[in-house]
Amino acid sequence: MSKRGWLLFAAMAVIWGIPYLLIKVALEGMTAPFIVFARTAIGAAVLLPVAMKRDLVRPALRHWRFIALFAALEIAGPWLLLGDAEQHMTSSLAGLLIAAVPFFVAIIMWRLGDKDAVSGTSLAGLFIGLAGVIAIVGLNVGEVNVWRMLEVVVVAFCYAVAPTLVLRRLEGVPPLAVITLSLTGVALLYIPIAAFSLPAHMPKANAAAAAVALGLVCTAAAFLLFFGLIAEVGPAKSSMITFVNPAVAVAGGVVFLGESLKAGVIVGFPLVMIGLVLSTLSKKGAPADAAEAEAVGPAQAPAAPVAGLAEPAAG
C-alpha cells in the first residue's frame, strides 16, 4: 500500500470509528431526530454541489425508488435508532455491536446464493463473531436495557441489507450520486420531525460541535476520502477498515468519555475481532467478496459496485 493509501486508511479508520462518540456528545444537547437532520443536512450541503458539478444527480434520479429504499435502510432508520439507543448505553458498546454487520452480510450473501460466503474459515469466523455479539448482549443485560441493545443490532442488520440493495438494484449508478441523493432526501424528510423535536435550550458548544463534526467530517468528508481510498488501494483493502473501526469506537469511549469496560465488552470484543478477520477471508485467505459488500461506504466503480456502507459507516 502506498504512503497516500496508508494515510487515507488511517484517516478512515478514525473517522468511521468516532461517530458513536460524537453522537453520545451531541445527545447532551440535542434530540436524536434533530441530530439525524443536522448530520444529513450538513452532509448534503457539502456533497450536493460536488455531485451536481460532475453532472451525477440528474441521471441517478431515474433510480429514485431504490435510492429512497437505500436511504431508509442506511440512514433514515438506522441513524435514528442509533441515537435513541445511545441515550441508554455507552458509545463503545454501540460501536462494538455495530461490528455485527459483516456477520449479517455473510448470512445474507449465503441466502442469496453465494455459498462461499459462509464456508470453511469464514463459517468459523461467523460463529465466533456471533458468539461475541451474544456475549456482549447477554453479559450487559441488567446494566443496559436489552431492547436498546437490540436497536443497535437492528441497525447493524440494516447496514448489511442496504449495500446488497446497491449491488442488486443500483449497480452502475455513481456512488457519490447515491449517497448525495440519500442524504438530501433524508434531510428533507426530517425537517418537520426535527421541527417538533428542537432542543429545549440552546445546545452547549461541545454538543453543537459534535453535530457539525458528524455531518462535515464523519459524513461528507468521510465519503469523499473513502472513494479516494478505494481508487488508491482497491475495494478489498479498503474494506479492511472494518477491523479497525470497532477498536477506535471502544478506545474513543474509554479515553474521551471515561466509559468503563463492562464484562460484555471485555469478553465479546476479542471474539468479535477474531470473527471479523475470519469471516471476511476467502478460501485463499484474501478478503471475501462479502467483505467488499459491507465495509462502510457505497460503491466506487462499475467493476466493484459496492464497498458497503456500515458506518458509518457511520453510526
XYZ file of C-alpha atoms in Angstrom:
315
model
C 0.000 0.000 0.000
C 1.338 3.455 -0.911
C 2.024 6.208 1.618
C -1.097 8.018 0.410
C -3.064 4.800 0.775
C -1.911 4.358 4.375
C -2.777 7.965 5.199
C -6.269 7.587 3.745
C -6.697 4.248 5.525
C -5.678 5.722 8.884
C -7.974 8.704 8.375
C -10.957 6.487 7.555
C -10.249 4.139 10.457
C -10.585 7.084 12.836
C -13.339 8.991 11.034
C -15.661 5.993 10.900
C -14.749 4.868 14.397
C -15.702 8.084 16.207
C -19.341 8.717 15.157
C -20.584 6.804 18.209
C -18.570 9.054 20.498
C -19.805 12.179 18.692
C -23.430 11.016 18.799
C -23.097 10.499 22.549
C -21.750 14.042 22.982
C -24.372 15.583 20.686
C -27.143 13.881 22.670
C -26.171 16.020 25.661
C -27.853 18.989 23.992
C -29.976 17.646 21.136
C -32.635 15.055 20.422
C -31.916 12.010 18.266
C -34.163 13.187 15.362
C -32.543 16.630 15.359
C -29.082 15.049 15.184
C -30.141 12.978 12.166
C -31.430 16.126 10.458
C -28.303 18.139 11.254
C -25.956 15.394 10.097
C -27.769 14.725 6.817
C -28.334 18.411 6.045
C -24.671 19.277 6.560
C -23.514 16.259 4.586
C -25.891 17.029 1.718
C -24.895 20.701 1.678
C -21.276 19.686 1.076
C -21.777 16.768 -1.323
C -24.647 18.087 -3.458
C -22.591 20.831 -5.182
C -19.826 18.302 -5.884
C -22.245 15.777 -7.382
C -24.035 18.438 -9.432
C -20.765 19.831 -10.782
C -19.923 16.336 -12.019
C -23.444 16.022 -13.502
C -24.174 12.889 -11.479
C -27.503 13.805 -9.906
C -29.849 14.006 -12.882
C -29.011 10.564 -14.359
C -29.282 8.953 -10.914
C -32.793 10.333 -10.362
C -34.111 7.650 -12.721
C -33.405 5.192 -9.924
C -35.071 7.259 -7.188
C -37.216 4.413 -5.841
C -34.283 2.181 -4.972
C -32.215 5.136 -3.790
C -35.091 6.045 -1.457
C -35.189 2.481 -0.142
C -31.423 2.530 0.329
C -31.691 5.841 2.204
C -34.338 4.391 4.511
C -32.272 1.291 5.290
C -28.900 3.022 5.530
C -29.659 6.434 7.033
C -33.218 7.416 7.955
C -33.974 4.428 10.167
C -30.556 3.357 11.492
C -29.302 6.802 12.483
C -32.474 7.474 14.465
C -32.347 4.081 16.188
C -28.665 4.535 16.977
C -29.258 7.948 18.517
C -32.134 6.609 20.586
C -30.106 3.623 21.784
C -27.066 5.693 22.748
C -29.173 7.628 25.230
C -29.172 4.441 27.297
C -25.773 2.842 26.619
C -22.123 3.740 26.199
C -20.774 4.778 22.816
C -18.198 1.990 22.964
C -20.907 -0.644 23.410
C -22.856 0.764 20.460
C -19.757 0.819 18.261
C -18.919 -2.758 19.133
C -22.437 -4.056 18.454
C -22.315 -2.437 15.009
C -19.380 -4.753 14.283
C -22.009 -7.464 13.732
C -22.523 -6.072 10.205
C -20.095 -8.466 8.441
C -21.773 -11.456 10.058
C -25.183 -10.377 8.789
C -23.647 -9.740 5.359
C -22.267 -13.280 5.253
C -25.682 -14.727 6.093
C -27.447 -12.535 3.515
C -24.938 -13.371 0.773
C -25.303 -17.066 1.571
C -29.099 -16.819 1.385
C -28.755 -15.085 -1.988
C -26.777 -17.991 -3.366
C -23.158 -17.151 -2.563
C -22.250 -20.406 -0.834
C -18.623 -19.325 -0.372
C -19.786 -16.510 1.917
C -20.098 -18.900 4.860
C -17.805 -21.787 4.041
C -14.652 -23.005 5.733
C -12.782 -20.329 7.638
C -15.477 -17.714 7.123
C -18.060 -20.020 8.721
C -15.879 -20.397 11.808
C -15.494 -16.625 11.913
C -19.244 -16.197 11.650
C -19.921 -18.392 14.678
C -17.100 -16.862 16.725
C -18.279 -13.349 15.904
C -21.895 -14.127 16.692
C -20.766 -15.668 19.982
C -19.036 -12.379 20.716
C -22.185 -10.387 19.961
C -24.248 -12.729 22.152
C -21.702 -12.317 24.958
C -21.858 -8.530 24.635
C -25.652 -8.514 24.822
C -26.015 -11.269 27.405
C -23.406 -10.011 29.855
C -24.782 -6.475 29.671
C -28.369 -7.475 30.452
C -29.300 -5.832 33.737
C -26.903 -2.958 33.146
C -28.289 -1.940 29.740
C -31.875 -2.366 28.566
C -31.895 -5.349 26.219
C -34.262 -3.575 23.832
C -31.759 -0.744 23.409
C -29.063 -3.247 22.515
C -31.427 -4.915 20.061
C -31.987 -1.496 18.476
C -28.296 -1.387 17.609
C -28.399 -4.969 16.327
C -31.264 -3.911 14.027
C -29.081 -1.021 12.848
C -26.297 -3.493 12.040
C -28.765 -5.630 10.085
C -29.947 -2.610 8.094
C -26.331 -1.692 7.362
C -25.879 -5.209 5.946
C -29.033 -5.154 3.807
C -28.530 -1.698 2.260
C -25.318 -2.498 0.319
C -26.970 -5.647 -1.012
C -29.661 -3.415 -2.472
C -26.971 -1.333 -4.175
C -25.322 -4.455 -5.563
C -28.573 -5.807 -6.982
C -30.541 -2.728 -7.996
C -28.156 0.215 -8.259
C -25.153 -1.315 -9.976
C -23.532 1.229 -12.252
C -25.137 4.225 -10.550
C -22.372 6.609 -9.411
C -21.877 6.077 -5.668
C -21.493 9.777 -4.977
C -24.916 10.341 -6.528
C -26.472 7.579 -4.425
C -25.164 8.893 -1.116
C -25.809 12.556 -2.022
C -29.425 11.950 -3.011
C -29.903 9.749 0.055
C -28.615 12.420 2.426
C -30.655 15.125 0.696
C -33.851 13.089 0.799
C -33.466 12.156 4.461
C -32.661 15.758 5.395
C -35.871 16.939 3.702
C -37.848 14.138 5.346
C -36.541 15.086 8.785
C -37.306 18.811 8.537
C -40.795 18.505 10.132
C -39.599 15.804 12.541
C -36.696 17.959 13.689
C -39.001 20.981 13.976
C -41.080 19.133 16.565
C -38.036 17.894 18.459
C -35.988 21.052 18.766
C -33.673 21.238 21.802
C -35.388 22.832 24.788
C -32.354 25.056 25.314
C -29.505 26.285 23.164
C -27.113 23.312 22.872
C -23.759 23.620 24.581
C -20.766 24.281 22.381
C -19.488 20.709 22.641
C -22.847 19.231 21.583
C -23.151 21.621 18.638
C -19.555 20.935 17.592
C -20.194 17.187 17.744
C -23.232 17.514 15.463
C -21.276 19.613 12.972
C -18.400 17.119 13.036
C -20.823 14.269 12.375
C -22.110 15.953 9.231
C -18.937 17.580 7.987
C -16.251 15.052 8.934
C -17.944 11.689 9.518
C -20.343 12.025 6.583
C -19.335 14.455 3.810
C -15.544 14.320 4.135
C -15.642 10.632 5.041
C -17.292 9.552 1.809
C -15.020 11.684 -0.342
C -11.979 10.237 1.430
C -13.360 6.710 1.203
C -13.861 6.994 -2.547
C -10.270 8.207 -2.738
C -9.103 5.240 -0.661
C -10.891 2.799 -2.959
C -9.343 4.430 -6.021
C -5.904 4.221 -4.386
C -5.873 0.676 -2.951
C -8.992 -1.056 -4.295
C -12.218 -2.211 -2.602
C -10.778 -5.315 -0.917
C -8.065 -3.482 1.029
C -10.443 -0.585 1.699
C -12.859 -2.950 3.406
C -10.192 -3.825 5.968
C -11.043 -0.666 7.928
C -13.912 -2.791 9.250
C -11.366 -4.424 11.550
C -10.179 -1.117 12.985
C -13.406 0.865 13.427
C -14.721 -1.111 16.457
C -11.379 -0.744 18.243
C -11.426 3.013 17.626
C -15.019 3.200 18.895
C -14.168 1.371 22.124
C -10.945 3.324 22.686
C -12.663 6.646 21.990
C -15.404 5.983 24.507
C -12.971 4.898 27.208
C -10.368 7.639 26.670
C -12.523 10.676 25.895
C -15.793 9.912 27.692
C -14.431 7.932 30.614
C -16.592 4.919 29.802
C -15.767 1.773 31.733
C -15.224 -1.573 30.053
C -18.049 -3.853 31.153
C -17.795 -7.636 31.259
C -19.703 -7.965 27.990
C -17.212 -5.774 26.136
C -14.173 -7.439 27.718
C -15.394 -10.928 26.762
C -17.118 -10.098 23.487
C -14.632 -7.658 21.949
C -11.830 -10.153 21.178
C -14.360 -12.683 19.873
C -15.886 -10.099 17.548
C -12.475 -9.010 16.257
C -11.361 -12.604 15.619
C -14.680 -13.310 13.954
C -14.332 -10.220 11.761
C -10.952 -11.339 10.456
C -12.003 -14.934 9.813
C -15.434 -14.187 8.355
C -14.026 -11.859 5.695
C -11.383 -14.284 4.449
C -11.962 -16.402 1.391
C -10.600 -19.903 0.950
C -7.352 -18.421 -0.360
C -7.011 -16.125 2.640
C -7.913 -12.921 0.815
C -10.823 -10.680 1.743
C -14.000 -12.299 0.501
C -16.479 -10.676 -1.845
C -18.853 -10.333 1.063
C -16.322 -8.152 2.805
C -16.348 -5.781 -0.129
C -20.101 -5.559 0.178
C -20.099 -4.495 3.788
C -17.255 -2.169 4.552
C -18.625 1.260 5.285
C -19.269 3.230 2.157
C -21.180 2.768 -1.052
C -19.962 1.884 -4.457
C -16.986 3.144 -6.281
C -16.928 1.803 -9.834
C -18.996 -0.425 -12.124
C -16.478 -3.229 -11.710
C -16.866 -3.175 -7.932
C -20.290 -1.675 -7.325
C -20.188 -1.512 -3.584
C -17.849 -1.447 -0.681
C -20.629 -1.434 1.847
C -21.993 1.405 3.887
C -21.940 0.491 7.551
C -20.723 3.351 9.467
C -20.802 4.545 9.449
C -20.414 3.906 8.274
C -21.004 5.611 10.445
C -23.046 5.078 13.074
